[in-house]
Coordinates of C-alpha atoms in Angstrom, one line a residue:
M182 CA 101.9 -12.3 -2.4
R183 CA 105.2 -14.1 -1.4
R184 CA 107.1 -11.1 -2.9
S185 CA 105.1 -8.7 -0.8
L186 CA 105.3 -10.8 2.3
V187 CA 109.1 -10.7 2.2
L188 CA 109.8 -7.2 0.9
A189 CA 106.4 -5.4 1.1
L190 CA 108.1 -2.3 2.5
I191 CA 110.7 -2.0 -0.2
A192 CA 108.9 0.7 -2.2
I193 CA 108.1 2.8 0.8
A194 CA 111.6 2.5 2.3
F195 CA 113.3 3.4 -0.9
S196 CA 110.8 6.0 -2.1
A197 CA 112.8 9.0 -0.9
S198 CA 115.7 10.5 -2.8
P199 CA 118.9 8.6 -2.0
A200 CA 121.0 11.7 -2.1
S201 CA 123.3 11.9 1.0
A202 CA 122.1 14.4 3.6
G203 CA 124.3 13.5 6.6
V204 CA 123.7 10.9 9.4
V205 CA 121.0 11.3 12.0
P206 CA 122.6 12.4 15.3
D207 CA 122.8 9.9 18.2
S208 CA 120.2 11.8 20.3
E209 CA 117.7 11.4 17.5
I210 CA 118.5 7.7 17.1
R211 CA 117.9 7.2 20.8
R212 CA 114.5 9.0 20.5
I213 CA 113.6 6.8 17.6
I214 CA 114.4 3.5 19.2
N215 CA 112.7 4.5 22.5
D216 CA 109.6 5.4 20.6
R217 CA 109.7 2.2 18.5
A218 CA 110.4 -0.2 21.4
S219 CA 107.2 -1.6 22.9
G220 CA 108.0 -0.9 26.5
E221 CA 107.5 -4.6 27.2
K222 CA 110.0 -5.9 29.7
G223 CA 112.9 -7.6 27.9
V224 CA 112.2 -6.0 24.5
G225 CA 114.8 -3.7 23.0
I226 CA 116.7 -2.4 20.0
V227 CA 120.4 -2.0 19.4
V228 CA 121.7 0.5 16.8
G229 CA 125.4 0.5 15.8
V230 CA 127.0 3.2 13.7
I231 CA 130.5 3.1 12.2
D232 CA 132.4 5.7 10.2
P233 CA 136.1 6.8 9.9
R234 CA 136.0 8.2 13.4
G235 CA 135.1 4.8 15.0
Q236 CA 132.0 3.0 16.1
R237 CA 129.3 3.7 18.6
I238 CA 126.3 1.8 20.1
I239 CA 123.0 3.3 20.9
A240 CA 120.6 0.9 22.6
T241 CA 117.5 0.4 24.7
G242 CA 116.1 -2.6 26.7
G243 CA 119.3 -3.1 28.6
F244 CA 121.1 -4.5 25.5
G245 CA 124.5 -3.6 24.0
G246 CA 127.0 -4.3 21.2
K247 CA 127.7 -7.8 22.5
T248 CA 124.0 -9.0 22.8
L249 CA 123.2 -11.8 20.4
F250 CA 120.1 -11.7 18.1
E251 CA 118.8 -13.9 15.4
I252 CA 119.7 -12.1 12.1
G253 CA 117.5 -14.0 9.7
S254 CA 118.1 -13.2 6.0
V255 CA 121.0 -10.9 6.7
T256 CA 122.8 -14.3 6.7
K257 CA 122.3 -14.4 2.9
V258 CA 125.0 -11.7 2.6
F259 CA 127.5 -14.1 4.2
T260 CA 126.3 -17.0 1.9
A261 CA 126.8 -14.7 -1.1
L262 CA 130.3 -13.6 0.2
L263 CA 131.2 -17.3 0.4
L264 CA 130.3 -17.7 -3.2
A265 CA 132.3 -14.7 -4.2
D266 CA 135.3 -15.9 -2.3
M267 CA 135.1 -19.3 -3.9
V268 CA 134.9 -17.6 -7.3
E269 CA 138.0 -15.5 -6.4
H270 CA 139.9 -18.7 -5.6
G271 CA 138.9 -20.4 -8.8
E272 CA 136.9 -23.1 -7.0
V273 CA 133.6 -22.4 -8.7
K274 CA 132.3 -20.1 -11.5
L275 CA 129.2 -17.9 -11.2
T276 CA 127.9 -19.6 -14.3
D277 CA 128.3 -23.1 -12.8
P278 CA 125.0 -25.1 -12.5
A279 CA 123.7 -25.6 -9.0
A280 CA 123.8 -29.4 -9.4
N281 CA 123.4 -32.3 -11.8
N282 CA 119.9 -32.0 -13.4
L283 CA 119.5 -28.5 -11.8
P284 CA 121.0 -26.2 -14.4
M285 CA 120.2 -22.8 -12.9
P286 CA 123.6 -20.9 -12.5
L287 CA 124.9 -20.1 -9.1
E288 CA 124.8 -16.3 -9.9
D289 CA 121.0 -16.7 -10.5
L290 CA 120.5 -18.2 -7.1
A291 CA 122.5 -15.5 -5.5
T292 CA 120.6 -12.7 -7.3
H293 CA 117.1 -14.2 -6.8
T294 CA 116.6 -14.6 -10.5
S295 CA 116.6 -18.4 -10.8
G296 CA 112.8 -18.6 -11.1
L297 CA 112.6 -20.7 -7.8
P298 CA 109.7 -19.7 -5.5
F299 CA 110.1 -18.1 -2.1
M300 CA 109.5 -21.5 -0.4
P301 CA 108.7 -25.0 -1.7
D302 CA 105.2 -26.3 -1.9
G303 CA 104.1 -28.9 0.6
D304 CA 105.5 -30.4 3.7
I305 CA 109.2 -30.8 3.1
T306 CA 111.4 -31.7 6.0
T307 CA 114.4 -33.6 4.5
R308 CA 117.2 -32.8 2.0
E309 CA 116.0 -35.7 -0.2
Q310 CA 112.5 -34.4 -0.3
M311 CA 113.8 -30.9 -1.2
Y312 CA 115.8 -32.2 -4.2
Q313 CA 112.9 -34.3 -5.3
Y314 CA 110.8 -31.2 -5.2
L315 CA 113.4 -29.3 -7.3
R316 CA 113.6 -32.1 -9.9
E317 CA 109.9 -32.1 -10.3
H318 CA 109.4 -28.3 -10.3
R319 CA 112.3 -27.0 -12.4
P320 CA 111.3 -23.4 -13.3
A321 CA 111.4 -22.0 -16.7
H322 CA 114.2 -19.4 -16.3
S323 CA 113.1 -15.9 -17.1
G324 CA 115.7 -13.8 -15.3
T325 CA 112.9 -12.0 -13.3
W326 CA 113.8 -11.0 -9.7
E327 CA 111.8 -13.1 -7.2
Y328 CA 113.1 -13.3 -3.6
S329 CA 113.7 -16.9 -2.8
N330 CA 114.7 -18.7 0.4
L331 CA 114.7 -21.9 -1.6
G332 CA 117.3 -20.5 -4.0
Y333 CA 119.7 -19.6 -1.2
W334 CA 119.2 -23.0 0.4
L335 CA 120.2 -24.6 -2.9
L336 CA 123.1 -22.1 -3.3
G337 CA 124.5 -23.0 0.2
D338 CA 124.1 -26.7 -0.5
A339 CA 125.9 -26.4 -3.8
L340 CA 128.8 -24.6 -2.2
A341 CA 129.0 -27.1 0.6
D342 CA 129.0 -29.9 -1.9
R343 CA 131.8 -28.4 -3.9
A344 CA 133.9 -28.0 -0.8
N345 CA 132.8 -31.4 0.7
K346 CA 132.0 -29.7 4.0
D347 CA 128.9 -29.0 6.1
F348 CA 127.7 -25.5 5.1
A349 CA 127.9 -24.0 8.6
I350 CA 131.4 -25.3 9.1
L351 CA 132.4 -24.0 5.6
L352 CA 131.0 -20.6 6.2
R353 CA 132.7 -20.3 9.6
K354 CA 136.1 -21.3 8.2
R355 CA 136.0 -19.3 4.9
V356 CA 134.1 -16.2 6.0
L357 CA 133.5 -15.7 9.7
E358 CA 136.9 -16.6 11.0
P359 CA 138.8 -14.4 8.5
L360 CA 136.6 -11.5 9.3
K361 CA 137.0 -12.2 13.0
L362 CA 133.2 -12.5 13.6
H363 CA 133.5 -14.6 16.7
D364 CA 129.9 -14.0 17.9
T365 CA 128.2 -14.9 14.6
T366 CA 127.1 -18.5 14.9
T367 CA 124.4 -21.1 14.6
Y368 CA 125.5 -22.9 17.8
P369 CA 125.9 -20.4 20.6
T370 CA 128.3 -21.6 23.4
P371 CA 127.0 -21.7 27.0
A372 CA 128.7 -18.3 27.5
Q373 CA 127.1 -16.8 24.4
K374 CA 123.7 -18.2 25.3
Q375 CA 123.9 -15.9 28.4
R376 CA 124.0 -13.0 26.0
V377 CA 121.2 -14.0 23.7
A378 CA 118.2 -11.6 23.7
P379 CA 115.0 -13.5 24.1
G380 CA 112.8 -13.2 21.0
F381 CA 109.2 -11.8 21.1
D382 CA 106.6 -12.4 18.4
A383 CA 104.1 -9.9 16.9
S384 CA 101.9 -10.2 19.9
L385 CA 104.8 -9.5 22.3
Q386 CA 104.7 -13.2 23.5
P387 CA 107.9 -15.3 23.7
A388 CA 108.8 -16.6 20.2
R389 CA 110.1 -20.0 19.3
P390 CA 113.4 -20.2 17.4
A391 CA 112.9 -20.1 13.6
S392 CA 115.0 -23.3 13.3
S393 CA 112.4 -25.2 15.3
M394 CA 109.8 -24.9 12.5
P395 CA 109.5 -27.9 10.2
G396 CA 111.4 -27.5 7.0
Y397 CA 113.0 -24.2 8.0
S398 CA 115.8 -25.9 9.9
M399 CA 117.4 -27.1 6.6
M400 CA 117.7 -23.5 5.3
T401 CA 120.8 -22.4 7.2
A402 CA 122.2 -20.7 4.1
A403 CA 119.0 -18.7 3.7
G404 CA 119.3 -17.3 7.2
I405 CA 117.6 -19.8 9.6
G406 CA 119.3 -20.3 12.9
W407 CA 122.1 -17.7 12.7
Y408 CA 122.8 -15.3 15.6
S409 CA 125.1 -12.3 15.6
T410 CA 125.8 -9.0 17.5
A411 CA 126.0 -5.4 16.6
D412 CA 129.7 -5.4 17.3
D413 CA 130.3 -8.3 14.9
L414 CA 128.2 -6.8 12.1
L415 CA 129.9 -3.5 12.5
T416 CA 133.2 -5.3 12.1
F417 CA 131.8 -6.8 8.9
V418 CA 130.7 -3.5 7.6
A419 CA 134.0 -1.9 8.4
A420 CA 135.7 -4.4 6.1
A421 CA 133.2 -3.7 3.4
L422 CA 133.8 0.1 3.7
G423 CA 137.6 -0.4 3.7
L424 CA 137.8 1.0 7.3
R425 CA 139.8 -2.1 8.3
R426 CA 141.9 -4.5 6.3
S427 CA 140.7 -7.9 5.5
S428 CA 141.7 -10.8 3.2
M429 CA 138.0 -10.9 2.2
Q430 CA 137.9 -7.4 0.6
P431 CA 138.5 -8.6 -3.0
A432 CA 135.5 -11.0 -2.7
M433 CA 133.4 -8.3 -0.9
A434 CA 134.1 -5.9 -3.8
A435 CA 133.2 -8.6 -6.3
M436 CA 129.8 -9.0 -4.7
L437 CA 128.7 -5.6 -6.1
R438 CA 129.9 -6.2 -9.6
T439 CA 127.2 -8.7 -10.5
T440 CA 123.8 -7.1 -10.5
R441 CA 120.2 -7.7 -11.8
P442 CA 117.4 -5.1 -11.8
V443 CA 114.7 -5.2 -9.1
S444 CA 113.0 -1.9 -9.8
A445 CA 113.8 1.5 -11.3
N446 CA 115.8 2.5 -8.3
T447 CA 117.1 -0.8 -6.9
K448 CA 119.5 -3.5 -8.1
Q449 CA 120.2 -7.0 -6.7
A450 CA 123.9 -7.7 -6.3
L451 CA 125.3 -11.0 -4.9
G452 CA 123.5 -10.9 -1.6
W453 CA 123.2 -7.1 -1.2
L454 CA 120.5 -4.8 -2.5
I455 CA 121.9 -1.6 -4.1
V456 CA 119.6 1.4 -3.8
G457 CA 120.1 4.5 -5.9
D458 CA 122.4 5.2 -8.8
D459 CA 126.1 4.3 -9.2
H460 CA 127.2 7.8 -8.0
D461 CA 125.5 7.6 -4.6
P462 CA 124.4 4.0 -3.8
L463 CA 123.1 2.7 -0.5
I464 CA 123.9 -1.0 0.2
V465 CA 121.4 -2.8 2.3
H466 CA 120.0 -6.1 3.5
D467 CA 117.3 -6.8 6.1
G468 CA 116.4 -10.0 8.0
G469 CA 113.6 -11.1 10.2
T470 CA 112.3 -14.2 12.1
V471 CA 109.2 -14.7 14.2
G472 CA 111.0 -13.2 17.2
Y473 CA 113.7 -10.8 15.8
A474 CA 114.4 -8.1 13.2
A475 CA 117.7 -7.1 11.7
S476 CA 119.1 -4.6 9.1
V477 CA 122.5 -3.7 7.8
A478 CA 123.0 -0.7 5.6
W479 CA 126.2 1.1 4.5
D480 CA 127.0 4.1 2.3
P481 CA 130.3 3.8 0.4
K482 CA 130.4 7.5 -0.4
L483 CA 129.9 8.6 3.3
R484 CA 132.0 5.6 4.4
T485 CA 129.4 5.1 7.1
G486 CA 127.4 2.0 8.1
V487 CA 124.5 1.2 10.3
V488 CA 123.4 -2.0 12.0
V489 CA 120.0 -2.3 13.7
L490 CA 118.9 -5.4 15.8
S491 CA 115.7 -6.0 17.7
N492 CA 114.4 -8.9 19.6
Q493 CA 110.8 -8.5 18.4
F494 CA 109.1 -9.4 15.2
G495 CA 108.8 -6.4 12.9
D496 CA 110.8 -4.2 10.6
V497 CA 113.8 -2.2 11.5
G498 CA 115.1 -1.6 8.0
D499 CA 113.5 1.8 7.9
I500 CA 115.5 2.8 11.0
A501 CA 118.8 1.8 9.3
R502 CA 117.9 3.7 6.1
H503 CA 116.7 6.7 7.9
V504 CA 119.9 7.0 9.9
L505 CA 121.9 7.2 6.7
R506 CA 119.3 9.0 4.6
P507 CA 117.2 11.2 6.9
S508 CA 114.8 11.9 4.0
M509 CA 113.7 8.3 4.1
P510 CA 110.6 8.0 6.3
L511 CA 110.2 5.9 9.4
H512 CA 107.3 3.4 9.8
E513 CA 104.8 3.3 12.6
R514 CA 105.1 0.7 15.4
T515 CA 102.8 -2.2 14.7
A516 CA 103.2 -4.6 17.7
T517 CA 99.9 -5.1 19.5
K518 CA 99.0 -7.1 22.6
H519 CA 95.9 -9.3 22.1
K520 CA 93.6 -10.8 24.7
E521 CA 92.7 -14.4 23.9
I522 CA 89.3 -15.7 24.8
A523 CA 87.7 -19.2 24.9
V524 CA 85.4 -20.3 22.1
K525 CA 83.2 -23.4 22.2
A526 CA 84.6 -26.4 20.4
A527 CA 81.5 -26.8 18.3
T528 CA 81.9 -23.2 17.0
L529 CA 85.6 -23.9 16.1
A530 CA 84.7 -27.1 14.3
S531 CA 82.1 -25.2 12.2
Y532 CA 85.0 -22.9 10.9
A533 CA 87.1 -25.8 9.6
G534 CA 87.4 -26.0 5.9
S535 CA 89.1 -24.7 2.7
Y536 CA 88.7 -21.1 1.6
E537 CA 89.7 -19.9 -1.8
A538 CA 90.9 -16.4 -2.7
S539 CA 91.2 -15.3 -6.3
G540 CA 94.8 -14.7 -7.3
E541 CA 96.1 -16.1 -4.0
G542 CA 95.1 -19.8 -3.6
V543 CA 93.5 -21.8 -0.8
F544 CA 93.6 -21.2 2.9
V545 CA 93.0 -24.3 5.0
I546 CA 91.4 -23.9 8.4
D547 CA 91.7 -27.0 10.7
A548 CA 90.2 -27.7 14.1
S549 CA 91.4 -31.3 14.6
E550 CA 93.8 -30.5 17.5
G551 CA 91.1 -28.8 19.6
F552 CA 92.0 -25.3 18.4
L553 CA 92.1 -23.6 15.0
T554 CA 95.1 -23.5 12.7
I555 CA 95.5 -21.8 9.4
Q556 CA 97.7 -23.0 6.5
P557 CA 98.2 -20.1 4.0
P558 CA 98.8 -20.8 0.3
S559 CA 102.1 -22.5 -0.2
D560 CA 103.8 -19.6 -2.0
W561 CA 103.3 -17.5 1.2
G562 CA 106.2 -19.5 2.6
L563 CA 104.6 -19.8 6.0
P564 CA 104.1 -22.9 8.2
K565 CA 100.8 -23.9 9.7
L566 CA 99.9 -21.3 12.4
R567 CA 97.6 -21.4 15.4
L568 CA 94.7 -19.0 15.3
R569 CA 93.7 -17.5 18.7
A570 CA 90.3 -16.0 19.3
E571 CA 89.8 -12.4 20.5
S572 CA 86.0 -12.7 19.7
E573 CA 83.8 -15.5 18.5
R574 CA 84.5 -14.6 14.8
E575 CA 87.8 -12.7 15.0
F576 CA 91.2 -14.5 15.4
F577 CA 94.8 -13.6 15.4
V578 CA 98.2 -15.3 15.0
S579 CA 100.6 -14.7 17.8
E580 CA 103.8 -15.1 15.8
L581 CA 102.9 -12.6 13.0
P582 CA 100.5 -9.7 12.7
L583 CA 98.1 -11.8 10.7
R584 CA 94.3 -11.8 11.5
V585 CA 91.3 -13.8 10.2
V586 CA 87.7 -12.8 10.4
F587 CA 85.0 -15.4 9.6
Q588 CA 82.1 -14.3 7.5
M589 CA 78.6 -15.6 8.2
N590 CA 75.3 -15.8 6.3
D591 CA 72.7 -16.5 9.0
S592 CA 74.3 -19.4 10.9
R593 CA 76.4 -20.7 8.0
V594 CA 80.1 -19.9 7.6
T595 CA 80.6 -18.6 4.0
G596 CA 84.1 -17.2 3.9
I597 CA 87.0 -15.5 5.7
V598 CA 88.7 -12.1 5.4
V599 CA 92.5 -12.4 5.9
Y600 CA 94.6 -9.4 7.0
P601 CA 98.2 -10.2 5.9
P602 CA 101.2 -9.7 8.1
R603 CA 102.7 -6.7 6.3
G604 CA 99.7 -4.5 6.2
Q605 CA 98.7 -5.2 2.6
K606 CA 95.1 -5.0 1.6
E607 CA 92.8 -7.5 3.2
I608 CA 92.0 -10.7 1.3
A609 CA 88.5 -12.1 0.9
A610 CA 88.3 -15.9 0.5
T611 CA 85.1 -18.0 -0.2
R612 CA 84.5 -21.3 1.5
I613 CA 84.8 -24.1 -1.0
R614 CA 84.4 -27.1 1.3

């Protein structure tokens, strides 16, 4: 489930032939983003396109190329580039272990083949607790691809330890400043804060920053807390495409030389996913938080790149891919406004308990705070989330498109049906206590 929660749309997005068929024209891009945007005040999408003729911005919601958005896991590409640059300068080797007593190689962390889970089990909020968890849960290495925020946290920590610097400072000095990415930051200045697009969750309500969630704030190298702009990301892609000179180009090229298989049509490089064969690849990475969505894609054969940024939870990777590969389909808009109603405290208390789903684990429903919360199984990588009622038995999560329906037998609660956030098949769980 953790694999599907993070990249559930990978098969759909990459199912069409990767053969180049030209770039979607700007007029069609504008139609797509106007259709995808919710129409809610303050919500919008920015698309940036760059090719040998220059760059252009197509946007809705009153935003532009200098608007800052959270970029989530797109940051993993910068972390991987830092690794590649340190390898180029002889400071580390790809085969170096992450740390003493943690023998997984750095390249395995960067290619999601370390065997580490998406997120750690339990309530971990400090670096010491994280390393204790890693020492106690060292995976048996199999080389199988499994997307891991935990792996990238450890990668960033290992690189910072080698350089004896804070990770965010190290990344800024070694990657962001050489690339002239002045609006890519974890600490927006007062002037930059004026340009930050406010984030909206899956229910079109104001979203809290991802860095405010317990445990997530430590995962800077995995993508928590980073902001960027379409202009900055286009500058980055221009360097990757060779459209502008950069001292980082040897390291950027090296990122694509180390690969591991993901599926028949996709390989994992250092940071980037490579879709298609070696003759016509598409290089991509997506990111998302509870209030934002981001995607970067570039075609080395067309020498064209696309950046898509949105200030609403969801998926915009399909837009980036469709712009470069018109045969790749677009997804339907999923944001929905819910109307919350009041439910008696005694009814809420009767729902509290543990519910087990075969093959998934245990969902814990709690009512101790005067409202319901749900804690999904640990390998979903989600924090405890508040459940809001839209009927006496049907509840929704504001931050994500996740719904829960309580099942009754006469007046007794016997189970729940969980509708996961990425549209997978519903999950039935039986009450066990």
